[in-house]
Amino acid sequence: MPAMPSWSSVGLLAVVLITVWMANCIVQYKRKIRLINDYPGYRYMGPGGKFIHVFLPKMVKSGLEDSAKWDSKHEDCVRYGWEVISNVNLRFSQPKFHISDPRILNQMMTISRSKFPKPHHIYKVLDIYGINVVSTEGSLWARHRRISSPAFSESMAQLAWEQTIRIVEEMFDTDWDKHGDQVSLGRVEEPLKEITMLVIMAAAFGHVDDWIPTKALLSGHAMTFRDSLQLVLRNWLLLGIFPRFIWGSGQNRKDMRPGALAAGGWLGKRMQETAVSYAELGRYMREMVHNYQLGSVEVKRERRDVFSVLTAAIESEKENTQMTMDEVFGNMFVFLLAGHETTAHTLAYVFGLLALEEDEQNRLLDHIKGIVGERELEYADFTKLDRVMGVMYEAMRLFPPVVNIPKYSTEDAYFMVDPALSEEELTDPTLSEERRTRQKEVFIPKGSEIGINTPALHYNPKYWPDPYRFNPERYMKKDWPKEAFLGFSIGPRQCLGRKFAEVESVATITLILRKYKISVDTAKFPEVAGESKMARRYRLLQGDPIITLTPKQIPLVFTRR
């Protein structure tokens, strides 16, 4: 019988293998630096991230790893001297690049976008009900976009305006008025999420509900449409993170029946409610499609919502305008998610900023009264309330919904990069013209990961003087720097529901501010002696850029005027 190797031999072999592996990593690390001509940027010999990140979906991992972008804003660009920063790490097979140069962004997102597609595999976490306009790329994305775009029409925007007014006024009448002259909200985003959910339910899917729920539970269902939608929107990330078998067999998912493992309560109450709501929302969507298909031609023509446009694509006889049932469900879900969460978070930041900036709040109130007074809002008022829109845009600049927009390069590319200058340098009359205008070439190898760095662009003093200041006046000028604003992205992949979100936000801000003065709830958020204005704002409006930038807690008081 052959002798067993000694533990010392095994240990020696392990040391040799680890040494060889480390030596190879270092060789590859140096190779990547040489490949990009040692272009300035981050250099990590270590893992550069938490071990648990390895086990997370790529979309979640991307958000966690890019939180540094939110923290540093434009400072790292100034530190390295350029509006493009490289990132060479032992973990990456190729260098990464963080882009905040508007000229390069325009190339990547509009002119040459086919050469810099989004890595759609990152967005598979959104394919809960089916592929959709967000998770696809190339010709498949083009078909989804072509079919979906007509739904976001002017008539849809007007419907969103009308439904927002109805829902906010119902909130006043049936909820806030019961609290007397003051309404204290520990988390201001909660009622705002309710508003945005009800608006998109009604305007986009024809499912009208009141502020106080009135819809009865339909026969054969375990929960109402509203409850199932609320729970799926709250827990959708669980559906994307955990493997599909947890939520039921393939046939169960096709029939939208709960899977036994999660729905049976074996994995806890939250997983149980997630499984049941997932199945229930799917069943409701199938019933909505079925009922629409049974409707008369006249009824179908009268409908002006997203749901009717998507459902009509199932019956289309032309291949380039067809959608499968799963694709319709996938798009319905992603529009619900995007239209609900990002708008509510932006509104939460709007009200938080106005609470901190009383002078700006008063200017906005004067503007609103000058346009609409105390009369009922009309859709024609939307374009006149330009300062309200400016407040919304400024909140999106300071707190962008998406901190990082991922892309990758399908071929080698060269770009000339502008210098990154601090506010002090830009206002220094002695700074040489050469320092202001010089450029540096960056080589982006094929296969490189690219991150569009929204905070760096939004806090760049070259385009936004005094970038940390809340200043809605920036958007009162016709020549404000649109090329340096990514609140809704740019190019062909910019947000389909932009007008929808703008209309909904302007109506909500106008109605609430006209009736209530907004202030910070000092009982829940006490003042700190000697704290600067900026430090207080940072403390109140902290956010986590996991998927979208999400406020942690913004406690506000609304006092009747």
Coordinates of N, CA and C in Angstrom, one line a residue, residues 325-400:
M325 N -46.9 36.9 -24.3 CA -47.6 37.2 -23.0 C -46.6 37.5 -21.9
D326 N -45.5 36.8 -21.9 CA -44.4 37.0 -20.8 C -43.7 38.3 -21.0
E327 N -43.5 38.7 -22.3 CA -42.9 40.0 -22.6 C -43.8 41.2 -22.1
V328 N -45.1 41.0 -22.3 CA -46.1 42.0 -21.9 C -46.0 42.1 -20.4
F329 N -46.0 41.0 -19.7 CA -45.9 41.0 -18.2 C -44.6 41.6 -17.7
G330 N -43.5 41.2 -18.4 CA -42.2 41.8 -18.0 C -42.2 43.3 -18.1
N331 N -42.7 43.8 -19.2 CA -42.8 45.3 -19.4 C -43.7 46.0 -18.4
M332 N -44.9 45.3 -18.2 CA -45.9 45.9 -17.2 C -45.2 46.0 -15.8
F333 N -44.5 45.0 -15.4 CA -43.8 45.0 -14.1 C -42.8 46.1 -14.0
V334 N -41.9 46.2 -15.1 CA -40.8 47.1 -15.0 C -41.3 48.5 -15.0
F335 N -42.4 48.8 -15.8 CA -42.9 50.2 -15.8 C -43.5 50.5 -14.4
L336 N -44.2 49.5 -13.8 CA -44.7 49.7 -12.4 C -43.6 50.1 -11.4
L337 N -42.5 49.3 -11.5 CA -41.4 49.4 -10.6 C -40.7 50.8 -10.8
A338 N -40.4 51.1 -12.0 CA -39.6 52.3 -12.3 C -40.5 53.6 -12.0
G339 N -41.8 53.5 -12.4 CA -42.6 54.7 -12.2 C -43.1 54.9 -10.8
H340 N -42.9 53.9 -10.0 CA -43.3 54.0 -8.5 C -42.1 54.5 -7.7
E341 N -41.0 53.8 -7.7 CA -40.0 54.0 -6.7 C -39.1 55.2 -7.0
T342 N -38.6 55.4 -8.2 CA -37.7 56.5 -8.5 C -38.4 57.9 -8.3
T343 N -39.7 58.0 -8.8 CA -40.4 59.2 -8.7 C -40.6 59.5 -7.2
A344 N -41.0 58.5 -6.4 CA -41.3 58.8 -5.0 C -40.0 59.2 -4.3
H345 N -38.9 58.6 -4.6 CA -37.6 59.0 -3.9 C -37.2 60.4 -4.3
T346 N -37.4 60.8 -5.6 CA -37.1 62.1 -6.0 C -37.9 63.1 -5.3
L347 N -39.2 62.8 -5.1 CA -40.1 63.7 -4.4 C -39.7 63.8 -2.9
A348 N -39.3 62.7 -2.3 CA -38.8 62.8 -0.9 C -37.6 63.7 -0.8
Y349 N -36.7 63.7 -1.7 CA -35.6 64.6 -1.7 C -36.0 66.0 -2.0
V350 N -37.0 66.2 -2.8 CA -37.5 67.6 -3.1 C -38.0 68.2 -1.8
F351 N -38.9 67.5 -1.1 CA -39.5 68.0 0.1 C -38.4 68.1 1.3
G352 N -37.5 67.3 1.3 CA -36.4 67.4 2.3 C -35.6 68.6 2.0
L353 N -35.2 68.9 0.8 CA -34.5 70.1 0.4 C -35.3 71.4 0.7
L354 N -36.6 71.4 0.4 CA -37.4 72.6 0.7 C -37.5 72.8 2.2
A355 N -37.6 71.7 3.0 CA -37.7 71.9 4.4 C -36.4 72.5 5.0
L356 N -35.3 72.2 4.4 CA -34.0 72.8 4.8 C -33.8 74.2 4.3
E357 N -34.3 74.5 3.1 CA -34.1 75.8 2.4 C -35.4 76.6 2.4
E358 N -35.7 77.3 3.5 CA -37.0 78.0 3.7 C -37.1 79.1 2.7
D359 N -36.0 79.8 2.3 CA -36.1 80.9 1.3 C -36.5 80.3 0.0
E360 N -36.0 79.2 -0.4 CA -36.3 78.5 -1.7 C -37.8 78.1 -1.7
Q361 N -38.2 77.6 -0.5 CA -39.6 77.1 -0.3 C -40.6 78.3 -0.6
N362 N -40.2 79.5 0.0 CA -41.1 80.7 -0.1 C -41.1 81.2 -1.6
R363 N -39.9 81.1 -2.2 CA -39.9 81.5 -3.6 C -40.8 80.6 -4.5
L364 N -40.7 79.3 -4.2 CA -41.5 78.4 -5.0 C -43.0 78.6 -4.7
L365 N -43.3 78.9 -3.5 CA -44.7 79.1 -3.1 C -45.3 80.4 -3.8
D366 N -44.5 81.4 -3.9 CA -44.8 82.7 -4.6 C -45.1 82.4 -6.1
H367 N -44.2 81.5 -6.6 CA -44.3 81.2 -8.1 C -45.6 80.4 -8.3
I368 N -45.9 79.5 -7.4 CA -47.1 78.7 -7.6 C -48.4 79.5 -7.5
K369 N -48.4 80.4 -6.5 CA -49.6 81.3 -6.3 C -49.7 82.3 -7.4
G370 N -48.6 82.7 -8.0 CA -48.6 83.6 -9.1 C -49.2 82.9 -10.4
I371 N -49.1 81.6 -10.5 CA -49.6 80.9 -11.7 C -51.0 80.4 -11.5
V372 N -51.3 79.7 -10.3 CA -52.6 79.1 -10.1 C -53.4 79.6 -9.0
G373 N -52.8 80.5 -8.2 CA -53.6 81.0 -7.0 C -54.2 79.9 -6.2
E374 N -55.5 80.0 -5.9 CA -56.2 79.0 -5.1 C -57.1 78.2 -6.0
R375 N -57.2 78.4 -7.3 CA -58.1 77.7 -8.2 C -57.6 76.3 -8.4
E376 N -58.5 75.5 -9.0 CA -58.1 74.1 -9.4 C -57.0 74.1 -10.5
L377 N -56.2 73.1 -10.4 CA -55.1 73.0 -11.3 C -55.7 72.5 -12.7
E378 N -55.1 73.0 -13.8 CA -55.4 72.6 -15.1 C -54.2 72.1 -15.8
Y379 N -54.4 71.2 -16.7 CA -53.2 70.6 -17.4 C -52.4 71.7 -18.1
A380 N -53.0 72.7 -18.6 CA -52.3 73.8 -19.2 C -51.3 74.5 -18.3
D381 N -51.5 74.3 -17.0 CA -50.6 75.0 -16.0 C -49.2 74.3 -15.9
F382 N -49.2 73.0 -16.4 CA -47.9 72.3 -16.3 C -46.7 73.0 -16.9
T383 N -46.8 73.5 -18.1 CA -45.7 74.1 -18.7 C -45.4 75.5 -18.1
K384 N -46.4 76.1 -17.4 CA -46.1 77.4 -16.8 C -45.4 77.3 -15.4
L385 N -45.6 76.1 -14.8 CA -44.9 75.9 -13.5 C -43.5 75.5 -13.7
D386 N -42.7 76.3 -14.4 CA -41.3 76.0 -14.7 C -40.4 76.0 -13.5
R387 N -40.7 76.8 -12.5 CA -39.9 76.7 -11.3 C -40.1 75.5 -10.5
V388 N -41.3 74.9 -10.5 CA -41.5 73.6 -9.9 C -40.7 72.6 -10.5
M389 N -40.7 72.6 -11.9 CA -39.8 71.7 -12.6 C -38.4 71.9 -12.3
G390 N -38.0 73.1 -12.2 CA -36.6 73.4 -11.8 C -36.2 72.8 -10.5
V391 N -37.1 72.9 -9.5 CA -36.8 72.3 -8.2 C -36.7 70.8 -8.3
M392 N -37.5 70.2 -9.1 CA -37.4 68.7 -9.3 C -36.1 68.4 -10.0
Y393 N -35.7 69.1 -11.0 CA -34.5 68.8 -11.7 C -33.3 69.0 -10.8
E394 N -33.3 70.0 -9.9 CA -32.2 70.3 -9.0 C -32.1 69.2 -8.0
A395 N -33.2 68.7 -7.5 CA -33.2 67.5 -6.6 C -32.6 66.3 -7.3
M396 N -32.9 66.1 -8.6 CA -32.4 65.0 -9.3 C -30.9 65.1 -9.6
R397 N -30.5 66.4 -9.7 CA -29.0 66.6 -9.9 C -28.3 66.3 -8.7
L398 N -28.8 66.8 -7.5 CA -28.1 66.6 -6.3 C -28.2 65.1 -5.8
F399 N -29.3 64.5 -6.1 CA -29.6 63.1 -5.7 C -30.1 62.3 -6.9
P400 N -29.2 62.0 -7.8 CA -29.6 61.3 -9.0 C -30.1 59.9 -8.7

